[in-house]
Coordinates of C-alpha atoms and ligand atoms in Angstrom, one line a residue:
M68 CA 6.1 0.0 2.4
H69 CA 3.6 -2.8 2.3
T70 CA 5.3 -5.8 0.8
S71 CA 4.3 -9.3 -0.2
P72 CA 5.3 -12.4 1.7
N73 CA 8.4 -12.7 -0.4
S74 CA 9.3 -9.1 0.6
K75 CA 9.0 -7.6 -2.8
P76 CA 6.7 -4.6 -3.5
W77 CA 3.3 -5.8 -4.6
W78 CA 3.7 -4.6 -8.2
Q79 CA 6.8 -6.8 -8.5
S80 CA 5.3 -10.0 -7.2
C81 CA 1.8 -9.7 -8.6
V82 CA 0.2 -10.8 -11.8
V83 CA -2.0 -8.1 -13.5
Y84 CA -5.3 -9.0 -15.2
Q85 CA -6.5 -6.4 -17.7
V86 CA -10.3 -6.0 -17.9
Y87 CA -11.7 -4.1 -20.8
P88 CA -14.9 -2.9 -19.1
R89 CA -17.1 -2.7 -22.1
S90 CA -16.6 -6.4 -22.8
F91 CA -16.3 -8.2 -19.5
K92 CA -19.8 -8.5 -18.0
D93 CA -22.9 -6.5 -18.6
S94 CA -25.0 -6.3 -15.4
N95 CA -27.9 -4.1 -16.7
G96 CA -28.7 -5.7 -20.0
D97 CA -27.7 -2.7 -22.3
G98 CA -25.2 -4.8 -24.2
V99 CA -22.2 -3.1 -22.7
G100 CA -20.2 -4.3 -19.8
D101 CA -20.1 -2.2 -16.6
L102 CA -18.6 -1.8 -13.2
N103 CA -21.3 -3.8 -11.4
G104 CA -20.6 -6.6 -13.9
I105 CA -16.9 -6.5 -12.9
I106 CA -17.9 -6.7 -9.2
E107 CA -20.0 -9.8 -10.0
K108 CA -17.0 -11.5 -11.5
L109 CA -14.4 -10.5 -8.8
D110 CA -14.5 -13.9 -7.3
Y111 CA -13.7 -15.4 -10.7
I112 CA -10.7 -13.1 -11.0
R113 CA -9.5 -13.8 -7.5
D114 CA -9.9 -17.6 -8.0
L115 CA -7.9 -17.4 -11.3
G116 CA -5.0 -16.5 -9.0
V117 CA -4.0 -13.0 -10.1
Q118 CA -3.3 -10.2 -7.6
A119 CA -4.2 -7.0 -9.5
I120 CA -6.7 -5.8 -12.0
W121 CA -6.2 -3.0 -14.5
L122 CA -9.4 -1.4 -16.0
S123 CA -9.4 0.3 -19.3
P124 CA -11.2 3.7 -19.2
F125 CA -14.6 4.0 -17.7
Y126 CA -14.8 7.8 -17.6
P127 CA -17.5 9.9 -19.2
S128 CA -16.8 9.9 -22.9
P129 CA -18.5 10.2 -26.2
M130 CA -16.8 6.9 -26.9
V131 CA -15.4 7.8 -30.3
D132 CA -12.3 5.8 -29.2
F133 CA -14.4 3.7 -26.7
G134 CA -13.3 5.6 -23.6
Y135 CA -9.8 6.7 -24.6
D136 CA -11.5 10.1 -25.4
I137 CA -12.3 11.4 -21.9
A138 CA -14.7 14.2 -21.3
D139 CA -14.3 14.2 -17.5
Y140 CA -11.3 12.8 -15.6
C141 CA -13.1 12.7 -12.3
D142 CA -16.3 10.7 -12.9
V143 CA -17.8 7.5 -14.3
D144 CA -19.7 7.3 -17.6
P145 CA -23.3 6.3 -16.8
L146 CA -22.9 3.5 -19.3
F147 CA -20.5 1.9 -16.8
G148 CA -22.2 3.0 -13.6
S149 CA -21.5 5.7 -11.0
L150 CA -18.8 6.9 -8.6
D151 CA -20.6 5.0 -5.9
D152 CA -20.3 1.8 -8.0
F153 CA -16.6 2.6 -8.5
D154 CA -16.1 3.1 -4.7
R155 CA -17.8 -0.3 -4.1
L156 CA -15.6 -1.9 -6.8
V157 CA -12.5 -0.6 -5.0
R158 CA -13.8 -1.9 -1.6
E159 CA -14.8 -5.3 -3.1
T160 CA -11.5 -5.6 -5.0
H161 CA -9.5 -4.8 -1.8
A162 CA -11.6 -7.1 0.3
R163 CA -10.5 -9.9 -1.9
G164 CA -6.8 -9.0 -1.5
L165 CA -6.5 -7.7 -5.0
K166 CA -5.1 -4.3 -6.1
I167 CA -6.8 -2.0 -8.6
I168 CA -5.1 -0.1 -11.3
I169 CA -6.9 2.3 -13.6
D170 CA -6.2 3.8 -17.0
W171 CA -5.2 7.4 -17.2
V172 CA -5.1 9.2 -20.6
P173 CA -2.9 12.2 -20.3
N174 CA -2.0 12.9 -23.9
H175 CA -5.4 14.0 -25.1
T176 CA -8.9 14.6 -23.9
S177 CA -12.2 14.3 -25.8
D178 CA -13.2 17.3 -27.9
Q179 CA -16.3 17.3 -25.6
H180 CA -14.2 18.0 -22.5
P181 CA -15.1 21.4 -21.1
W182 CA -11.4 22.4 -21.3
F183 CA -11.4 21.9 -25.0
K184 CA -14.8 23.6 -25.5
E185 CA -13.4 26.6 -23.8
S186 CA -10.1 26.4 -25.6
R187 CA -11.8 26.4 -29.0
S188 CA -14.2 29.2 -28.1
S189 CA -11.9 32.0 -28.9
R190 CA -8.2 32.8 -29.5
D191 CA -8.0 34.7 -26.3
N192 CA -9.8 32.3 -24.0
P193 CA -7.7 31.5 -20.9
K194 CA -7.6 27.9 -21.8
R195 CA -6.6 28.5 -25.4
D196 CA -3.1 27.4 -24.6
W197 CA -4.2 24.2 -22.8
Y198 CA -4.3 22.6 -26.3
I199 CA -1.9 23.0 -29.2
W200 CA -3.2 25.5 -31.7
R201 CA -1.3 26.8 -34.7
S202 CA -2.2 29.2 -37.6
P203 CA -2.1 27.8 -41.1
S204 CA 1.3 27.5 -42.5
L205 CA 2.0 29.8 -45.4
S206 CA 4.8 27.8 -46.9
Q207 CA 3.9 25.3 -49.6
N208 CA 5.4 22.0 -48.8
S209 CA 5.2 19.4 -51.5
E210 CA 6.6 16.8 -49.0
N211 CA 3.7 17.2 -46.6
L212 CA 1.6 14.2 -47.2
G213 CA -1.4 15.9 -45.4
G214 CA -1.6 18.8 -47.9
D215 CA -0.7 22.5 -47.8
G216 CA -1.5 24.9 -45.0
L217 CA -1.0 22.3 -42.2
P218 CA 1.3 23.5 -39.4
N219 CA 3.6 20.5 -39.9
N220 CA 3.7 17.1 -41.6
W221 CA 2.6 14.9 -38.6
G222 CA 0.1 12.2 -39.1
S223 CA -2.7 10.8 -36.8
V224 CA -2.1 7.3 -35.6
F225 CA -5.7 6.6 -36.8
G226 CA -5.1 7.9 -40.3
G227 CA -5.0 11.3 -42.0
P228 CA -3.1 14.4 -40.8
A229 CA -2.7 15.2 -37.1
W230 CA -4.2 18.6 -37.5
T231 CA -7.8 19.7 -37.9
F232 CA -8.8 23.2 -39.0
D233 CA -11.3 25.0 -36.7
P234 CA -13.0 27.6 -38.9
H235 CA -14.4 29.5 -35.9
T236 CA -11.0 30.7 -34.8
G237 CA -9.1 30.1 -38.0
Q238 CA -6.5 27.8 -36.5
Y239 CA -5.5 24.2 -36.5
Y240 CA -5.4 22.0 -33.4
L241 CA -3.2 19.0 -33.0
H242 CA -4.5 15.5 -32.4
Q243 CA -2.3 12.4 -32.6
F244 CA -5.4 10.2 -32.7
V245 CA -8.8 11.0 -34.1
K246 CA -9.9 14.6 -34.4
E247 CA -12.2 14.1 -31.5
Q248 CA -9.1 13.6 -29.3
P249 CA -7.2 16.9 -29.1
D250 CA -3.8 16.7 -27.6
L251 CA -3.3 18.6 -24.4
N252 CA -0.4 21.1 -24.2
W253 CA 1.7 19.6 -21.3
R254 CA 4.2 22.5 -21.6
N255 CA 1.5 24.7 -20.0
P256 CA 2.0 24.5 -16.2
E257 CA -1.8 24.9 -15.6
V258 CA -2.4 21.7 -17.6
Q259 CA 0.1 20.0 -15.4
T260 CA -1.6 21.2 -12.2
A261 CA -5.0 20.3 -13.4
M262 CA -4.0 16.8 -14.6
F263 CA -2.0 16.0 -11.4
E264 CA -5.2 16.8 -9.5
T265 CA -7.1 14.2 -11.5
L266 CA -4.5 11.6 -10.3
R267 CA -5.0 12.6 -6.7
F268 CA -8.8 12.4 -7.1
W269 CA -8.5 8.6 -7.8
L270 CA -5.6 8.0 -5.4
R271 CA -7.7 9.4 -2.6
R272 CA -10.5 7.0 -3.6
G273 CA -8.0 4.1 -3.1
V274 CA -6.7 3.1 -6.5
D275 CA -3.3 1.4 -6.3
G276 CA -1.9 2.6 -9.5
F277 CA -2.3 3.9 -13.0
R278 CA -1.7 2.6 -16.5
M279 CA -0.7 5.7 -18.4
D280 CA -1.8 5.9 -21.9
V281 CA 0.8 6.8 -24.6
I282 CA 2.7 8.6 -22.0
A283 CA 5.7 9.3 -24.3
M284 CA 3.5 11.4 -26.6
T285 CA 2.6 14.0 -23.9
V286 CA 5.6 16.2 -24.5
K287 CA 6.3 17.1 -28.1
D288 CA 9.2 18.9 -29.8
K289 CA 9.1 22.6 -28.7
E290 CA 9.2 23.8 -32.3
L291 CA 6.9 21.0 -33.6
R292 CA 9.4 20.3 -36.4
D293 CA 8.5 18.0 -39.3
N294 CA 9.1 14.3 -38.8
P295 CA 11.5 12.7 -41.2
T296 CA 10.2 10.2 -43.7
N297 CA 10.6 6.6 -42.6
P298 CA 12.8 4.9 -45.2
N299 CA 11.5 1.5 -44.1
A300 CA 7.8 2.1 -44.2
S301 CA 5.8 -0.7 -45.7
P302 CA 4.8 -0.1 -49.3
N303 CA 1.4 -1.5 -48.5
L304 CA 0.2 1.1 -46.1
P305 CA -3.2 2.6 -46.9
P306 CA -2.9 6.0 -48.6
N307 CA -4.1 7.9 -45.5
D308 CA -1.6 6.3 -43.1
I309 CA 0.6 9.4 -42.9
Y310 CA 1.8 8.4 -39.4
G311 CA 3.2 5.1 -40.7
R312 CA 5.2 6.8 -43.4
L313 CA 7.1 9.0 -41.0
L314 CA 9.6 8.4 -38.2
E315 CA 8.4 9.3 -34.7
K316 CA 11.2 11.8 -34.2
Y317 CA 9.6 14.9 -32.9
N318 CA 6.1 13.9 -31.8
L319 CA 7.0 11.6 -28.9
D320 CA 9.8 10.4 -26.6
Q321 CA 11.4 13.9 -26.3
D322 CA 14.1 14.2 -23.6
D323 CA 12.0 16.6 -21.5
V324 CA 9.2 14.1 -21.0
H325 CA 11.3 12.5 -18.3
E326 CA 11.0 15.7 -16.1
L327 CA 7.2 15.4 -16.5
I328 CA 7.2 11.7 -15.5
R329 CA 9.3 12.5 -12.4
Q330 CA 6.6 14.9 -11.4
I331 CA 3.9 12.4 -12.0
R332 CA 5.9 9.9 -9.9
G333 CA 6.1 12.6 -7.2
V334 CA 2.3 12.7 -7.1
L335 CA 2.1 8.9 -6.8
D336 CA 4.6 9.1 -4.0
E337 CA 2.5 11.4 -1.9
F338 CA 0.5 8.3 -1.3
D339 CA 1.7 4.9 0.1
D340 CA 2.6 2.1 -2.1
R341 CA 1.2 3.2 -5.4
C342 CA 2.4 2.1 -8.8
G343 CA 2.9 3.8 -12.2
I344 CA 2.8 1.8 -15.4
G345 CA 3.3 3.4 -18.8
E346 CA 2.3 2.4 -22.3
L347 CA 5.6 2.7 -24.0
W348 CA 7.0 1.5 -27.3
G349 CA 10.3 2.2 -28.9
P350 CA 13.9 1.0 -29.0
L351 CA 15.2 -0.6 -25.8
P352 CA 17.9 2.0 -24.9
R353 CA 15.4 4.8 -25.0
W354 CA 12.6 2.7 -23.4
V355 CA 14.7 1.8 -20.4
R356 CA 15.0 5.5 -19.5
Y357 CA 11.4 5.5 -18.4
Y358 CA 12.4 3.7 -15.2
G359 CA 14.3 6.9 -14.3
Q360 CA 17.8 7.5 -13.3
N361 CA 17.4 5.8 -10.0
G362 CA 14.0 4.4 -10.2
D363 CA 12.4 7.8 -9.9
E364 CA 10.0 7.6 -12.9
L365 CA 7.7 4.6 -13.8
H366 CA 7.7 1.4 -11.8
L367 CA 6.9 -0.5 -14.9
P368 CA 7.2 0.8 -18.4
F369 CA 5.1 -1.8 -20.2
N370 CA 7.3 -4.2 -22.2
F371 CA 5.5 -5.3 -25.4
R372 CA 8.5 -6.7 -27.1
L373 CA 7.5 -10.4 -26.9
M374 CA 4.2 -9.7 -28.7
W375 CA 5.9 -9.2 -32.1
V376 CA 9.2 -11.2 -32.0
P377 CA 9.2 -14.4 -34.1
F378 CA 7.5 -17.1 -32.1
S379 CA 10.7 -19.2 -31.9
A380 CA 13.1 -20.1 -29.1
E381 CA 15.7 -17.9 -30.6
G382 CA 13.4 -14.9 -31.1
I383 CA 12.0 -15.1 -27.6
R384 CA 15.2 -15.8 -25.8
G385 CA 16.9 -13.0 -27.8
S386 CA 14.3 -10.6 -26.6
V387 CA 14.3 -11.7 -23.0
D388 CA 18.1 -11.7 -22.8
E389 CA 18.4 -8.3 -24.4
L390 CA 15.9 -6.9 -21.9
E391 CA 17.6 -8.5 -18.9
A392 CA 21.0 -7.1 -20.1
A393 CA 19.5 -3.6 -20.6
L394 CA 17.9 -3.2 -17.2
P395 CA 19.7 -1.3 -14.5
P396 CA 19.9 -3.2 -11.2
F397 CA 16.9 -1.3 -9.6
A398 CA 14.6 -1.9 -12.6
W399 CA 12.1 -4.7 -12.5
P400 CA 11.1 -6.4 -15.8
N401 CA 7.6 -7.0 -17.1
Y402 CA 6.0 -8.7 -20.0
V403 CA 2.7 -8.3 -21.9
L404 CA 1.5 -10.8 -24.5
G405 CA -2.0 -9.4 -25.2
N406 CA -4.1 -6.3 -24.8
H407 CA -7.0 -4.4 -26.2
D408 CA -5.0 -3.1 -29.1
Q409 CA -3.5 -6.2 -30.6
P410 CA -4.7 -9.4 -32.2
R411 CA -5.5 -12.1 -29.6
L412 CA -2.4 -14.0 -28.7
A413 CA -3.9 -17.4 -29.6
T414 CA -4.4 -16.0 -33.2
R415 CA -1.1 -14.1 -33.4
F416 CA 1.0 -17.1 -32.3
G417 CA -0.7 -19.6 -34.5
G418 CA -3.2 -21.6 -32.4
Q419 CA -4.1 -23.1 -29.0
S420 CA -1.0 -25.2 -28.6
Q421 CA 1.2 -22.1 -29.1
A422 CA -1.1 -20.2 -26.8
R423 CA -0.5 -22.7 -24.0
L424 CA 3.2 -22.5 -24.5
A425 CA 3.0 -18.7 -24.4
A426 CA 1.0 -18.9 -21.1
M427 CA 3.8 -20.8 -19.5
L428 CA 6.4 -18.4 -20.9
L429 CA 4.6 -15.4 -19.7
L430 CA 4.0 -16.7 -16.2
T431 CA 7.5 -18.1 -15.6
L432 CA 9.8 -15.3 -16.8
R433 CA 11.3 -12.9 -14.3
G434 CA 9.0 -9.9 -14.2
T435 CA 5.5 -8.8 -13.7
P436 CA 3.2 -10.4 -16.2
T437 CA 0.0 -8.7 -17.5
L438 CA -2.8 -11.0 -18.8
Y439 CA -5.6 -9.8 -21.0
Y440 CA -9.1 -11.0 -20.2
G441 CA -10.2 -14.0 -22.2
D442 CA -6.6 -15.1 -23.0
E443 CA -7.0 -17.5 -20.1
L444 CA -9.7 -19.3 -22.1
G445 CA -7.7 -19.2 -25.3
M446 CA -10.0 -16.7 -26.9
E447 CA -9.1 -16.1 -30.6
N448 CA -9.8 -13.0 -32.8
G449 CA -13.5 -12.6 -33.3
Y450 CA -14.8 -12.1 -36.9
I451 CA -16.3 -8.7 -37.3
P452 CA -18.0 -8.2 -40.6
P453 CA -16.9 -4.9 -42.3
E454 CA -20.2 -3.2 -41.7
K455 CA -20.0 -3.9 -37.9
V456 CA -16.5 -2.5 -37.4
V457 CA -16.7 0.3 -34.8
D458 CA -13.1 0.9 -33.9
P459 CA -11.8 4.2 -35.4
Q460 CA -8.6 2.5 -36.4
G461 CA -10.5 -0.1 -38.4
K462 CA -12.9 2.4 -39.8
N463 CA -10.1 4.7 -41.0
L464 CA -7.3 2.4 -41.9
G465 CA -9.0 -0.7 -43.2
H466 CA -10.7 -3.9 -42.0
A467 CA -7.4 -5.6 -41.4
R468 CA -6.4 -3.0 -38.8
T469 CA -9.6 -3.1 -36.6
R470 CA -9.0 -3.8 -33.0
D471 CA -12.6 -4.9 -32.5
V472 CA -11.3 -8.5 -33.1
C473 CA -9.7 -8.6 -29.6
R474 CA -12.5 -6.8 -27.8
T475 CA -15.3 -9.3 -28.3
P476 CA -17.4 -10.1 -25.2
M477 CA -15.9 -12.4 -22.5
Q478 CA -17.2 -15.9 -23.0
W479 CA -18.7 -17.0 -19.7
D480 CA -21.0 -19.8 -20.8
D481 CA -22.9 -21.3 -23.8
S482 CA -26.1 -19.3 -23.4
P483 CA -27.1 -17.0 -26.3
F484 CA -24.7 -14.1 -25.7
A485 CA -22.1 -16.2 -23.9
G486 CA -23.4 -15.2 -20.5
F487 CA -21.9 -11.7 -21.1
S488 CA -25.3 -10.0 -21.5
P489 CA -29.0 -11.1 -21.8
N490 CA -29.2 -8.8 -24.9
E491 CA -27.2 -8.3 -28.1
P492 CA -23.8 -7.0 -27.1
W493 CA -22.0 -4.0 -28.6
L494 CA -19.7 -6.3 -30.5
P495 CA -20.6 -9.8 -31.8
V496 CA -19.7 -12.7 -29.5
S497 CA -17.1 -14.9 -31.1
A498 CA -18.3 -17.9 -33.0
D499 CA -16.6 -20.4 -30.8
F500 CA -18.3 -19.4 -27.6
Q501 CA -20.4 -22.6 -27.2
T502 CA -17.3 -24.7 -26.8
R503 CA -14.8 -22.1 -25.6
N504 CA -16.2 -20.6 -22.5
M505 CA -15.4 -20.3 -18.8
N506 CA -18.1 -22.7 -17.7
A507 CA -17.0 -25.4 -20.1
Q508 CA -13.4 -25.1 -19.1
A509 CA -13.7 -24.6 -15.3
D510 CA -13.9 -28.3 -14.4
D511 CA -12.0 -29.7 -17.4
P512 CA -8.7 -31.0 -16.2
A513 CA -7.0 -30.4 -19.5
S514 CA -8.4 -26.9 -20.4
M515 CA -6.6 -23.7 -21.0
L516 CA -8.3 -22.2 -18.0
T517 CA -7.0 -25.1 -15.8
L518 CA -3.6 -24.5 -17.2
Y519 CA -3.7 -20.8 -16.3
R520 CA -5.0 -21.6 -12.8
R521 CA -2.2 -24.1 -12.2
L522 CA 0.4 -21.8 -13.6
L523 CA -0.7 -19.0 -11.4
Q524 CA -0.9 -21.2 -8.4
L525 CA 2.6 -22.6 -8.9
R526 CA 3.9 -19.1 -9.4
R527 CA 2.3 -18.0 -6.1
E528 CA 3.6 -20.9 -4.2
T529 CA 7.2 -20.9 -5.7
P530 CA 9.3 -17.9 -4.9
A531 CA 11.8 -19.0 -7.5
L532 CA 9.2 -18.5 -10.2
A533 CA 7.6 -15.4 -8.7
V534 CA 10.7 -13.3 -7.9
G535 CA 13.8 -15.5 -8.4
S536 CA 16.7 -14.7 -10.7
Y537 CA 16.7 -15.7 -14.3
S538 CA 19.4 -17.3 -16.3
P539 CA 19.1 -18.9 -19.8
V540 CA 20.4 -22.5 -20.3
T541 CA 21.9 -23.2 -23.6
V542 CA 20.7 -26.6 -25.0
S543 CA 21.4 -28.5 -28.2
A544 CA 17.7 -29.3 -28.8
E545 CA 16.6 -27.2 -31.7
N546 CA 14.1 -24.5 -31.1
C547 CA 13.8 -25.1 -27.4
F548 CA 14.1 -22.2 -24.9
V549 CA 15.3 -23.4 -21.5
Y550 CA 15.9 -21.2 -18.4
R551 CA 16.6 -21.4 -14.8
R552 CA 14.7 -19.5 -12.1
T553 CA 16.4 -19.5 -8.7
S554 CA 15.7 -18.3 -5.2
D555 CA 17.5 -18.9 -1.9
R556 CA 15.3 -22.0 -1.4
A557 CA 14.7 -23.5 -4.7
E558 CA 15.7 -23.9 -8.3
C559 CA 13.3 -24.4 -11.2
I560 CA 14.0 -25.1 -14.8
V561 CA 11.5 -24.1 -17.5
A562 CA 11.8 -25.9 -20.8
L563 CA 9.8 -24.7 -23.7
N564 CA 9.6 -26.5 -27.1
F565 CA 8.7 -24.0 -29.8
S566 CA 8.9 -26.6 -32.5
A567 CA 6.1 -28.8 -33.9
E568 CA 8.2 -31.9 -33.3
N569 CA 9.3 -33.9 -30.3
R570 CA 12.5 -32.7 -28.7
Q571 CA 14.8 -34.1 -26.0
V572 CA 16.2 -31.7 -23.5
S573 CA 18.8 -32.8 -20.9
L574 CA 19.0 -31.0 -17.6
P575 CA 22.1 -29.0 -16.9
N576 CA 25.0 -30.9 -15.2
A577 CA 23.1 -34.2 -15.5
R578 CA 20.8 -33.2 -12.7
R579 CA 17.4 -34.7 -12.1
G580 CA 14.2 -32.7 -11.9
K581 CA 10.6 -33.4 -11.0
I582 CA 8.0 -32.1 -13.4
L583 CA 5.8 -29.7 -11.5
L584 CA 3.6 -28.8 -14.5
S585 CA 3.4 -29.5 -18.2
T586 CA 1.4 -27.4 -20.6
H587 CA -0.4 -30.7 -21.4
L588 CA -1.3 -31.0 -17.7
D589 CA -0.7 -34.8 -17.7
R590 CA 2.7 -35.6 -16.3
H591 CA 4.8 -35.4 -13.1
E592 CA 7.8 -37.7 -13.7
T593 CA 11.3 -37.1 -12.2
L594 CA 14.0 -37.4 -14.9
E595 CA 17.3 -36.2 -16.3
T596 CA 16.3 -35.9 -19.9
I597 CA 12.9 -34.7 -20.8
S598 CA 11.0 -35.6 -24.0
L599 CA 9.0 -32.7 -25.0
R600 CA 6.1 -33.1 -27.3
P601 CA 5.3 -30.5 -30.0
F602 CA 4.8 -27.0 -28.3
E603 CA 5.0 -28.6 -24.9
G604 CA 6.5 -26.7 -22.0
V605 CA 7.4 -28.0 -18.6
I606 CA 8.4 -26.5 -15.3
L607 CA 10.7 -28.7 -13.2
A608 CA 12.0 -28.5 -9.6
L609 CA 15.7 -29.4 -9.6
E610 CA 16.6 -32.0 -7.1
G611 CA 19.5 -32.0 -4.7
Ligands
GLC157 C1 -3.4 3.7 -26.5 C2 -4.6 2.8 -26.1 C3 -5.5 2.7 -27.3 C4 -6.0 4.1 -27.7 C5 -4.9 5.1 -27.9 C6 -5.4 6.5 -27.8 O1 -2.6 3.2 -27.5 O2 -4.1 1.6 -25.7 O3 -6.6 1.8 -27.1 O4 -6.8 4.0 -28.8 O5 -3.9 5.0 -26.9 O6 -5.8 6.8 -26.5

């Protein structure tokens, strides 16, 4: 197996950078980012100091869910380029020593996929059973929020019932997202064979791994039983949020999904050194099972827990320690703080100072970090006027739920459309682009971008930070999270002040440490007791 200098597999020692292709760089002036745009910016990504990129979908798609509705798993949408462009992207990425991970959306296709067109054409079409069709239910069920006649009570994540009636054949089909995203029937072996082939298609083209979309949803309860009501559902949900009012008992995370994931892993293992990442939510004891019994499932089930714990030393430490304790010895941790579905981290955590602290946290914990494009500039949620909302979640469940806010164009410079495109982009550029952009930050010694570059550089050069062990250090300073990262050769301390006040932190056993990096980028003293400014974090090398 090809390993990195510190002899860990690449997916353990790398930092992943997520590119949302629509919003990264538009090379042909149509207002939408594309593969050639990404190629143009590969040097930027390499110089940032990450080792892998993950691309959200670029497949042919009617774009109802902006590419998460795939009409052909083995091609590139003309909006993004061509297969030749993709091959060039793979070559250029590898030539810079970076790995390339792509999105794979196994739970559902687009309703424009030829498989679904065939499936819906008649009840006896050979592909009928590739999707999940049910006749109208005759029982009247007053508890069914979606209404009578629906095969069960499930809701769509994007609002309304999870079933749509197809008058042509007189049956309903299941879709856990919008109705243009019908769920595949993974209990059908032909679906498995066909979908495994789509993985091989890209593996042969040289991709290093997949991020697998809502992988736990692929296998549903055999009998499609009703989900129980969620007693803790928020009373403020919009009326059509049926999904939010039910527990996810039968629509995902079924025990037999693990057999499927082992098979997917088998496909990856037909090739050298590839990596499987899964989008997975849910309680820790169930989540941890996705690593497999012996590491035979996913290399990295995405860990999103830090995104929503309270932004406090106690909240964050609690989440990290719980994860560390739950992982079997073979499992490697990972952390995600931002992605294309959640509010920008700088907005979520309360501002730029908090975002700097979060950057240090993310890049110094034990485990593979995933960064979301633009977070390295401190990009905040964009304002999208209600009439400009395009995200189906925002259109169906209300302005407050739109994910457009975190998908605004990358801010490269202060030219009219932030250097993203010469023409009006598909989503408005954020209002702060004239001051918050890559160009403005690149040579500023105190900028967020400089902080990310320094953090990434330090992580690369310091095995204790990249792959060392983790142990928390209990300190008396209120609202400070302090931990030790240790390798054979070195010992680092990371001290993070989550409070808006100054704090004094003493190093363990009265040892001295040299500050390697502060979130404020302005100090390098050697000391025993550190005075931390509000929301300041420091990384120290312990002496002796
Ligand atoms: C995942 C994706 C999200 C998409 C949904 C349906 O949660 O991250 O963007 O809308 O799946 O594919």
